[in-house]
Tab-separated table of C-alpha atoms in Angstrom:
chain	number	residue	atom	x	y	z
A	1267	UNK	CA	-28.207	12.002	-5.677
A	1268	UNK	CA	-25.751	8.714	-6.514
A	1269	UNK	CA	-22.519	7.695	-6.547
A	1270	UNK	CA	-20.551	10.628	-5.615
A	1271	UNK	CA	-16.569	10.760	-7.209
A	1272	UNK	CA	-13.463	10.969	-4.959
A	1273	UNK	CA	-9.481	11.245	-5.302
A	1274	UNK	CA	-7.592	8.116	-5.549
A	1275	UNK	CA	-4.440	7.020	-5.748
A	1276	UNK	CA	-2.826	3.938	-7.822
A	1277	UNK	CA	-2.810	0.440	-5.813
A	1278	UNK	CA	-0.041	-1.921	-7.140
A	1279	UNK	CA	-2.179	-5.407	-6.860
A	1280	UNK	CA	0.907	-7.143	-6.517
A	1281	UNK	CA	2.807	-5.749	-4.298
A	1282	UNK	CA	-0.269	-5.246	-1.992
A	1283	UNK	CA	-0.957	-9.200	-2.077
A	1284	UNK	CA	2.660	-9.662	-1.011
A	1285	UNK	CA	2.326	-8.095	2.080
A	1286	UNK	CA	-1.037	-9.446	2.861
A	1287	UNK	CA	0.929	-12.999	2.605
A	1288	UNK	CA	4.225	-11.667	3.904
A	1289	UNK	CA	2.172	-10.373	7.424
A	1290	UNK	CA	0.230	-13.691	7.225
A	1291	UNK	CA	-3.674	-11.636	6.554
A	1292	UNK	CA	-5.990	-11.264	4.026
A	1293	UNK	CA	-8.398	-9.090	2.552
A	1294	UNK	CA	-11.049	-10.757	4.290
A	1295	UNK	CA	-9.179	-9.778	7.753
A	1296	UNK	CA	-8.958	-6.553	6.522
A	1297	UNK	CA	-12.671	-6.699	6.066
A	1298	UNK	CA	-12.873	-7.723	9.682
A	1299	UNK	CA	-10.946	-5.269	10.982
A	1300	UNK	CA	-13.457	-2.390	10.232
A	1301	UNK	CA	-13.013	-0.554	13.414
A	1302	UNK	CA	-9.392	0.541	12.242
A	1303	UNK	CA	-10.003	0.344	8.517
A	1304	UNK	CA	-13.741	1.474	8.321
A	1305	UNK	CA	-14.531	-0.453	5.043
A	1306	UNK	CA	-15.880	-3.951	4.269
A	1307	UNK	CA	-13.845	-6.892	2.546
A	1308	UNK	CA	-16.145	-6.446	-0.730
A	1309	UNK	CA	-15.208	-2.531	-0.375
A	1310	UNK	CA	-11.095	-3.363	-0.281
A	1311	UNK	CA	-11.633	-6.211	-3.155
A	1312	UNK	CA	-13.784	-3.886	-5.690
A	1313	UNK	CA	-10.906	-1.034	-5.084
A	1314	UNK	CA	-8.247	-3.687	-5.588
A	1315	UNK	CA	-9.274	-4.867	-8.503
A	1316	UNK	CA	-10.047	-1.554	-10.375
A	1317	UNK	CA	-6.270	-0.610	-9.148
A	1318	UNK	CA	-7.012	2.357	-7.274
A	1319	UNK	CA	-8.748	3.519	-3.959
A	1320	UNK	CA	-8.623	6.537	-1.986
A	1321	UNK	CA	-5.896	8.143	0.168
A	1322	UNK	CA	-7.405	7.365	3.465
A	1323	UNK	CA	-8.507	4.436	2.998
A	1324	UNK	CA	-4.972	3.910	1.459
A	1325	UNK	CA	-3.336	5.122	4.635
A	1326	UNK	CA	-5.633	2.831	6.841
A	1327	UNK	CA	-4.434	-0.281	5.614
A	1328	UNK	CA	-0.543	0.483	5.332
A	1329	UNK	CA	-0.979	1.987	9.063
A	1330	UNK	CA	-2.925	-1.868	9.878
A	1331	UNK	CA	-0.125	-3.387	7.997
A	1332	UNK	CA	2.776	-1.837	8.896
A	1333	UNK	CA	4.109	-0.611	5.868
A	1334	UNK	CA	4.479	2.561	4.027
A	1335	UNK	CA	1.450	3.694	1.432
A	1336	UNK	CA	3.827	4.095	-1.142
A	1337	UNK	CA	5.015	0.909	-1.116
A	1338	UNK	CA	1.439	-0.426	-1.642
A	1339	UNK	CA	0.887	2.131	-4.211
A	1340	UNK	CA	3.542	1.246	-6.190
A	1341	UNK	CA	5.478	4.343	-6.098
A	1342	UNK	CA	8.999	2.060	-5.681
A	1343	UNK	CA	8.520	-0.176	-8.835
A	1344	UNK	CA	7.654	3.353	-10.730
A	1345	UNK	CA	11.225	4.582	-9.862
A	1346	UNK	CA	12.690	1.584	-10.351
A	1347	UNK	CA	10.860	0.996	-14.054
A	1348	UNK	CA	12.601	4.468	-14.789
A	1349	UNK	CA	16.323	3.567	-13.854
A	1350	UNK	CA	17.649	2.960	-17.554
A	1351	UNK	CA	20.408	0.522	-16.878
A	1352	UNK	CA	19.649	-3.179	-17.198
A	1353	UNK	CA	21.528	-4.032	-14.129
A	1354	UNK	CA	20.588	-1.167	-11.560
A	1355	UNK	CA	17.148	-1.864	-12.983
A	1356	UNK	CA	17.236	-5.430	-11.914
A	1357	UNK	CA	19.376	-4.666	-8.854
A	1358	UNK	CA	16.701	-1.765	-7.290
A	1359	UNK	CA	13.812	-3.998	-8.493
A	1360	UNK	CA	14.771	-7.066	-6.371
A	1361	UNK	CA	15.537	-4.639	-3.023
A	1362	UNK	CA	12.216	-3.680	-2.956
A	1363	UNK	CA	10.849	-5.445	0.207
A	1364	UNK	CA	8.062	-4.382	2.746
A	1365	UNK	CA	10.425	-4.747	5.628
A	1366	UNK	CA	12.094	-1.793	4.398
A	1367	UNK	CA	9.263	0.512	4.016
A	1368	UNK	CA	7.553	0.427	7.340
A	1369	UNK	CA	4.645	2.689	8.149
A	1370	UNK	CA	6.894	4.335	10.694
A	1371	UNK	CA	8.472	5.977	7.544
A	1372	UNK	CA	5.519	8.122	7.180
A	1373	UNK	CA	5.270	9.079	10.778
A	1374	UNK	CA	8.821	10.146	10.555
A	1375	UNK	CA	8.284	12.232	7.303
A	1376	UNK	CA	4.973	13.967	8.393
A	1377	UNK	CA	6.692	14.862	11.594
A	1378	UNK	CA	10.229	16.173	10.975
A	1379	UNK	CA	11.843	19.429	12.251
């Protein structure tokens, strides 16, 4: 039977290990918290280091960290890397913080009337 393939989505490395540090875990927490995140730390570390994992498991972690899945994914710096002037570039790329993109975002958007 084997290894069966699933969807994922990109991870962003980076901006994933600055919210570890910025809500003072790690991946190893993570890996300790498998009653909300249902994976173990070598699960989150071999998905973090190929780049991509899947949605859920996605969505777990931003919902244990308080910040949106996008954000984690990247999704920001790939809007920002498309904004052609040197100076908006620089300007959208530095206002990218966690605190802005809370999970609550996502509750918000899948819930609107």
């Amino acid at each position: 039977m084997g290894n069966k393939s699933t969807a994922t989505v990109p991870v962003n490395k980076k901006r994933f290990m600055e919210v570890l540090k910025l809500r003072k875990c790690s991946i190893r927490k993570l890996g300790d918290a498998y009653d909300e995140i249902e994976r173990t730390e070598k699960t989150i570390r071999r998905y973090l280091d190929k780049g991509e994992m899947p949605p859920d498991l996605l969505d777990k972690i931003a919902k244990f960290l308080n910040v949106h899945p996008d954000y984690l994914s990247g999704v920001y710096d790939a809007k920002a890397d498309r904004i052609e002037d040197a100076y908006l570039h620089s300007l959208f790329h530095s206002s990218i913080n966690p605190e802005k993109y809370p999970y609550l975002l996502k509750a918000r958007r899948f819930y609107t009337f």
